[in-house]
mmCIF file with all atom_site columns, C-alpha atoms in Angstrom:
data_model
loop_
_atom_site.group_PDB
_atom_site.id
_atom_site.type_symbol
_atom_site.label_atom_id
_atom_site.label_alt_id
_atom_site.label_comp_id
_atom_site.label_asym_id
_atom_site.label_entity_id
_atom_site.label_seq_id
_atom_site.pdbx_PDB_ins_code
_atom_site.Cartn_x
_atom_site.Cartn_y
_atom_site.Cartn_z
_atom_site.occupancy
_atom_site.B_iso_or_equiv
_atom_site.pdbx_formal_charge
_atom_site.auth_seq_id
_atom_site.auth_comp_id
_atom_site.auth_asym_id
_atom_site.auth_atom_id
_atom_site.pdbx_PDB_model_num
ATOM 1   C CA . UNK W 1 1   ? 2.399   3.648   -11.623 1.00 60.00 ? 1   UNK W CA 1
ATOM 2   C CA . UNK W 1 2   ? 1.590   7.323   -11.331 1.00 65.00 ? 2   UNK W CA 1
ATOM 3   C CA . UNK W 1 3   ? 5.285   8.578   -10.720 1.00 66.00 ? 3   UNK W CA 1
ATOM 4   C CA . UNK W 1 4   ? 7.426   4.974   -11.433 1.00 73.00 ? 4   UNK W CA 1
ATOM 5   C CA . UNK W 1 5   ? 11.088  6.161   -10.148 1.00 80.00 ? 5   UNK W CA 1
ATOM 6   C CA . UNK W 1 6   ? 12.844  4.482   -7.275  1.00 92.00 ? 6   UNK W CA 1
ATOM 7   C CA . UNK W 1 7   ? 9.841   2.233   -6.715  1.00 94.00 ? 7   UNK W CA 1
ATOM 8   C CA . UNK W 1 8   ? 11.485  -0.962  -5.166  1.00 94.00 ? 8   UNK W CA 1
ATOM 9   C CA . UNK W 1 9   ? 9.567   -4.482  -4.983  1.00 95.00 ? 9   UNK W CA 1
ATOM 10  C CA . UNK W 1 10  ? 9.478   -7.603  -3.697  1.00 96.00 ? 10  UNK W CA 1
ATOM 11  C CA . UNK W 1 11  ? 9.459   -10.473 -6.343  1.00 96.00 ? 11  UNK W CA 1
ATOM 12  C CA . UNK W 1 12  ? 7.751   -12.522 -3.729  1.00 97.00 ? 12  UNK W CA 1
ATOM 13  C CA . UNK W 1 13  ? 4.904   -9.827  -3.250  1.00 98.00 ? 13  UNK W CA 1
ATOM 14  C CA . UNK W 1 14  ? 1.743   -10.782 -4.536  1.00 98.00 ? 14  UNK W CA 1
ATOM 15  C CA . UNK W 1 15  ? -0.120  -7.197  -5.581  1.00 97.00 ? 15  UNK W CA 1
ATOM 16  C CA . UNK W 1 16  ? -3.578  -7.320  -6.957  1.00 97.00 ? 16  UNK W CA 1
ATOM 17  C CA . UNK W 1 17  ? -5.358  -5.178  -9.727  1.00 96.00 ? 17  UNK W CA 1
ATOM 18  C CA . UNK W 1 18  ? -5.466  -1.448  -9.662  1.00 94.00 ? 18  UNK W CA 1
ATOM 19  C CA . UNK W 1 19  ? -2.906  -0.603  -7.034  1.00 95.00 ? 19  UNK W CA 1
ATOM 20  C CA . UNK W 1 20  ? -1.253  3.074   -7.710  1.00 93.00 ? 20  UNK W CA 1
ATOM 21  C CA . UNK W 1 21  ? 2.343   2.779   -6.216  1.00 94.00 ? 21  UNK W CA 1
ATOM 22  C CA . UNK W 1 22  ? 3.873   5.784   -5.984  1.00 93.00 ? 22  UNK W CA 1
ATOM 23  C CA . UNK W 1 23  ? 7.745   7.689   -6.166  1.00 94.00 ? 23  UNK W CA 1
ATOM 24  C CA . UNK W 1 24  ? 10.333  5.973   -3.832  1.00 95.00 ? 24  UNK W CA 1
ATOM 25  C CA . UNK W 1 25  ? 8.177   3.534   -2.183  1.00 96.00 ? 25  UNK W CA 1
ATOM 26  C CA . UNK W 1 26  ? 9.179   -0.278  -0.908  1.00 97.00 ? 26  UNK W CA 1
ATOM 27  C CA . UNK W 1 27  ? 7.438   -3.156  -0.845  1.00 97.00 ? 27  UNK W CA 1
ATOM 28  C CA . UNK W 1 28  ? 9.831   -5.291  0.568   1.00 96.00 ? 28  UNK W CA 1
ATOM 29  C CA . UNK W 1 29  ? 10.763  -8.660  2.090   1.00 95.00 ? 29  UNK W CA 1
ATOM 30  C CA . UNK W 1 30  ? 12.134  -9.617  5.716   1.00 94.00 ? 30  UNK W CA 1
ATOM 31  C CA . UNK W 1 31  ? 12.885  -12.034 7.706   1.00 93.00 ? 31  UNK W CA 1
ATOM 32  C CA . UNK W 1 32  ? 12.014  -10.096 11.086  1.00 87.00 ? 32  UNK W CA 1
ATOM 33  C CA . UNK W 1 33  ? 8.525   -10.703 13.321  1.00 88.00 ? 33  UNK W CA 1
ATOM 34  C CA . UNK W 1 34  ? 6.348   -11.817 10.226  1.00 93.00 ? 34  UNK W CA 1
ATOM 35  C CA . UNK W 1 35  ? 8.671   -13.324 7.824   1.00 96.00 ? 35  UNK W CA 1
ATOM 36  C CA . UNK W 1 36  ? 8.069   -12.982 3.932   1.00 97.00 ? 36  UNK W CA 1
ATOM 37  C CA . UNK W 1 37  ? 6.795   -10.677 1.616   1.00 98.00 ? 37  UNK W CA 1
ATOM 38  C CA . UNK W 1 38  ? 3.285   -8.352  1.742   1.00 98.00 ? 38  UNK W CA 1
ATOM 39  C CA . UNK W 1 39  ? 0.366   -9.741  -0.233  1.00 98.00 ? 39  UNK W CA 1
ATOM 40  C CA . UNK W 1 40  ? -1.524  -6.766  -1.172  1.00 98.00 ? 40  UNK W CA 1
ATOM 41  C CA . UNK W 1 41  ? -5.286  -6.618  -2.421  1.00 98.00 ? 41  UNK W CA 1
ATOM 42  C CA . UNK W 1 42  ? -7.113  -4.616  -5.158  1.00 97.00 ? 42  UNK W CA 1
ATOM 43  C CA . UNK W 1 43  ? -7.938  -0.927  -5.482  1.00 96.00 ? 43  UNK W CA 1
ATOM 44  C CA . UNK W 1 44  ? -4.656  0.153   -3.318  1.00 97.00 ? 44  UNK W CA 1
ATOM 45  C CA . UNK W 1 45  ? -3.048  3.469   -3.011  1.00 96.00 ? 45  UNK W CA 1
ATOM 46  C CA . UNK W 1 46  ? 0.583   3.554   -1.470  1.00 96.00 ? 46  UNK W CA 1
ATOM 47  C CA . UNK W 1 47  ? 1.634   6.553   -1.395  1.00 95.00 ? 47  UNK W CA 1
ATOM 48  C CA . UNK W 1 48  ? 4.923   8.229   -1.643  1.00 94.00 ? 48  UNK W CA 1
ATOM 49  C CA . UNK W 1 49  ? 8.051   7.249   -0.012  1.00 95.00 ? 49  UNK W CA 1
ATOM 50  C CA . UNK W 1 50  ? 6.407   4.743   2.255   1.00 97.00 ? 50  UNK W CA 1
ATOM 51  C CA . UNK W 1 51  ? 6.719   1.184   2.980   1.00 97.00 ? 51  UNK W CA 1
ATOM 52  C CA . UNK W 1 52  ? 5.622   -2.091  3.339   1.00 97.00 ? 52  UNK W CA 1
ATOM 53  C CA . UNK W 1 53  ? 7.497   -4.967  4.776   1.00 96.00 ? 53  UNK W CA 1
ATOM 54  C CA . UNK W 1 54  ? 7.429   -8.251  5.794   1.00 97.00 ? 54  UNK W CA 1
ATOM 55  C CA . UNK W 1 55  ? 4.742   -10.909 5.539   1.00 97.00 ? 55  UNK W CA 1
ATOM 56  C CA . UNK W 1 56  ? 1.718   -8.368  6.248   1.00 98.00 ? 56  UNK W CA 1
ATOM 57  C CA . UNK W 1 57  ? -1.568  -9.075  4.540   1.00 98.00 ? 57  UNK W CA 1
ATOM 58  C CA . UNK W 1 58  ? -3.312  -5.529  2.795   1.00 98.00 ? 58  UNK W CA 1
ATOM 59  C CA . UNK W 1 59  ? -6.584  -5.852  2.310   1.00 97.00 ? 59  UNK W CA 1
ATOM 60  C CA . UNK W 1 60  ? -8.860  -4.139  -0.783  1.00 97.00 ? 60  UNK W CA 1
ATOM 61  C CA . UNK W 1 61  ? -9.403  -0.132  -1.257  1.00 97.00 ? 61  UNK W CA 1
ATOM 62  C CA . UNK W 1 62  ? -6.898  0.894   1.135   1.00 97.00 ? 62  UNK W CA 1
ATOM 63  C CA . UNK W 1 63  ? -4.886  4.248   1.079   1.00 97.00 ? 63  UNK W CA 1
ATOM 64  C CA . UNK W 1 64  ? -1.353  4.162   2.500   1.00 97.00 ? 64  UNK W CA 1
ATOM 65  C CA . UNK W 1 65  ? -0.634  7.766   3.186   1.00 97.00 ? 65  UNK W CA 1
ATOM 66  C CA . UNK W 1 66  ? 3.197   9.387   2.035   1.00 96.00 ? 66  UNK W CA 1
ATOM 67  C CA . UNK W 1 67  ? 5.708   7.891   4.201   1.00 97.00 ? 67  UNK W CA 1
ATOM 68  C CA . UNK W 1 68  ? 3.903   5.217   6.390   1.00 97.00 ? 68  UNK W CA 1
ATOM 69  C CA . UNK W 1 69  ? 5.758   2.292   7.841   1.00 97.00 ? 69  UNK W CA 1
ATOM 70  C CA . UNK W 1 70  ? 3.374   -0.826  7.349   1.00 97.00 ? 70  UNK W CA 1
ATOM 71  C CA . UNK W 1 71  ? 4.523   -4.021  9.281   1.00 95.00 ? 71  UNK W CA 1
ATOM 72  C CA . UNK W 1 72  ? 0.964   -4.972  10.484  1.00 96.00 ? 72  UNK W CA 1
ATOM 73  C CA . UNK W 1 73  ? -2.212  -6.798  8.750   1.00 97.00 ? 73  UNK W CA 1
ATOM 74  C CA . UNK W 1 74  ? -4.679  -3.994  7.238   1.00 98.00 ? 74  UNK W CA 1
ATOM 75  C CA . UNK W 1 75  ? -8.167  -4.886  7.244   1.00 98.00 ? 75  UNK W CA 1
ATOM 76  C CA . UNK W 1 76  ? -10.106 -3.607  3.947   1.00 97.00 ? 76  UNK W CA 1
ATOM 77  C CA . UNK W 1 77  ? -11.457 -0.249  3.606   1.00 97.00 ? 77  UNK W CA 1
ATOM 78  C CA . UNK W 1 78  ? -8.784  1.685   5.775   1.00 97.00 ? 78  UNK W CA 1
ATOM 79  C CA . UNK W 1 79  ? -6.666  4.584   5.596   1.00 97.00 ? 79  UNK W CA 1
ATOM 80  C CA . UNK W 1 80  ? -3.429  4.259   7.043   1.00 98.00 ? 80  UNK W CA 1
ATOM 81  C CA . UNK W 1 81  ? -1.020  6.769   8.170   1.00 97.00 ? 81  UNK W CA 1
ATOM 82  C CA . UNK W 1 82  ? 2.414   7.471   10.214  1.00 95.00 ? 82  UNK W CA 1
ATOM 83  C CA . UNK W 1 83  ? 5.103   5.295   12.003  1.00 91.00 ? 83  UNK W CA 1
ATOM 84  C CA . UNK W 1 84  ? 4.183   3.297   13.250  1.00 88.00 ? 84  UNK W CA 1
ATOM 85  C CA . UNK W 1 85  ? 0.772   3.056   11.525  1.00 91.00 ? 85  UNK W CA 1
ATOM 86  C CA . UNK W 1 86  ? -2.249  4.041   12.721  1.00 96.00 ? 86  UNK W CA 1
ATOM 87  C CA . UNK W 1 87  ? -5.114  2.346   10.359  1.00 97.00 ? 87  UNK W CA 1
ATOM 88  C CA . UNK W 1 88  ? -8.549  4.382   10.060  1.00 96.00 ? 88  UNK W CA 1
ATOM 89  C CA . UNK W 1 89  ? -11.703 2.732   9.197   1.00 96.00 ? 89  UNK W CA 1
ATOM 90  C CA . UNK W 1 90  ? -13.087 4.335   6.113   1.00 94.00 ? 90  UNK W CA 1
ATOM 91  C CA . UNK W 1 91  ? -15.524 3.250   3.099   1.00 94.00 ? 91  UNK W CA 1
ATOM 92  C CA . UNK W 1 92  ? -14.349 3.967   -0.534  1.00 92.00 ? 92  UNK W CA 1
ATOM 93  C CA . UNK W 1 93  ? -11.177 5.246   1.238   1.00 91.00 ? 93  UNK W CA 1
ATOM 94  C CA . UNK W 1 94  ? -9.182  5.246   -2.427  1.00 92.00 ? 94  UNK W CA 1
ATOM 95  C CA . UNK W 1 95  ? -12.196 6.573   -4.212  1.00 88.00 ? 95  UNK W CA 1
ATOM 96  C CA . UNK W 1 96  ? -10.008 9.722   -5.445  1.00 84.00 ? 96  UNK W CA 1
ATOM 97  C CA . UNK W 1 97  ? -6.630  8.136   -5.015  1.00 85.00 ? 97  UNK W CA 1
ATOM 98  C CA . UNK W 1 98  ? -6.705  5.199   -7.545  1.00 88.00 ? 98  UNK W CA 1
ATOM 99  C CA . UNK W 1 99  ? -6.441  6.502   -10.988 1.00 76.00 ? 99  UNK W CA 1
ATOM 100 C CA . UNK W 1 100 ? -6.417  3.656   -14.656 1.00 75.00 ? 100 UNK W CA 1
ATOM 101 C CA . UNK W 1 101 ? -8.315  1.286   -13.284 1.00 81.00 ? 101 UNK W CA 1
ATOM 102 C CA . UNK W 1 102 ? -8.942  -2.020  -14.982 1.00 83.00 ? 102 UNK W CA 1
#
């Protein structure tokens, strides 16, 4: 964890290896449209203040830009930014972002 204040999980979320969570995001659980908490792959950048909910499946080497709302599947190699999210197709899209990797 790059900057690891006001970072608030999930302990149902399942979050793979070399994921760089970032200041004041969520990863979070609901009981809304897709019940249960995120599962989230390897090589993942969430950025700051942004937030994942619900019972969404992130896929490997993504980059969740600084305050995105994520309530939606993301397929592997994306970018995704806004509210709601808009997901970009992009190869080695956390090449710069994911920093200590294991």
């Amino acid at each position: 964890m790059i900057h690891p204040y006001n970072i608030t999980t999930s302990p149902f979320a399942v979050i793979g290896k070399n994921v760089n969570i970032l200041k004041g995001a969520t990863v979070g659980l609901s009981y809304g449209k897709k019940p249960g908490a995120p599962v989230i792959g390897d090589s993942v950048y969430i950025g700051l203040n942004s937030t994942i909910i619900g019972g969404v499946n992130i896929g490997d080497d993504i980059m969740i830009a600084p305050n995105t709302l994520v309530n939606c599947d993301i397929p592997s190699h994306s970018i995704v930014i806004g509210s709601p999210c808009k997901i970009i197709h992009r190869e080695n899209a956390t090449e710069q972002y994911v920093y200590y990797k294991v």
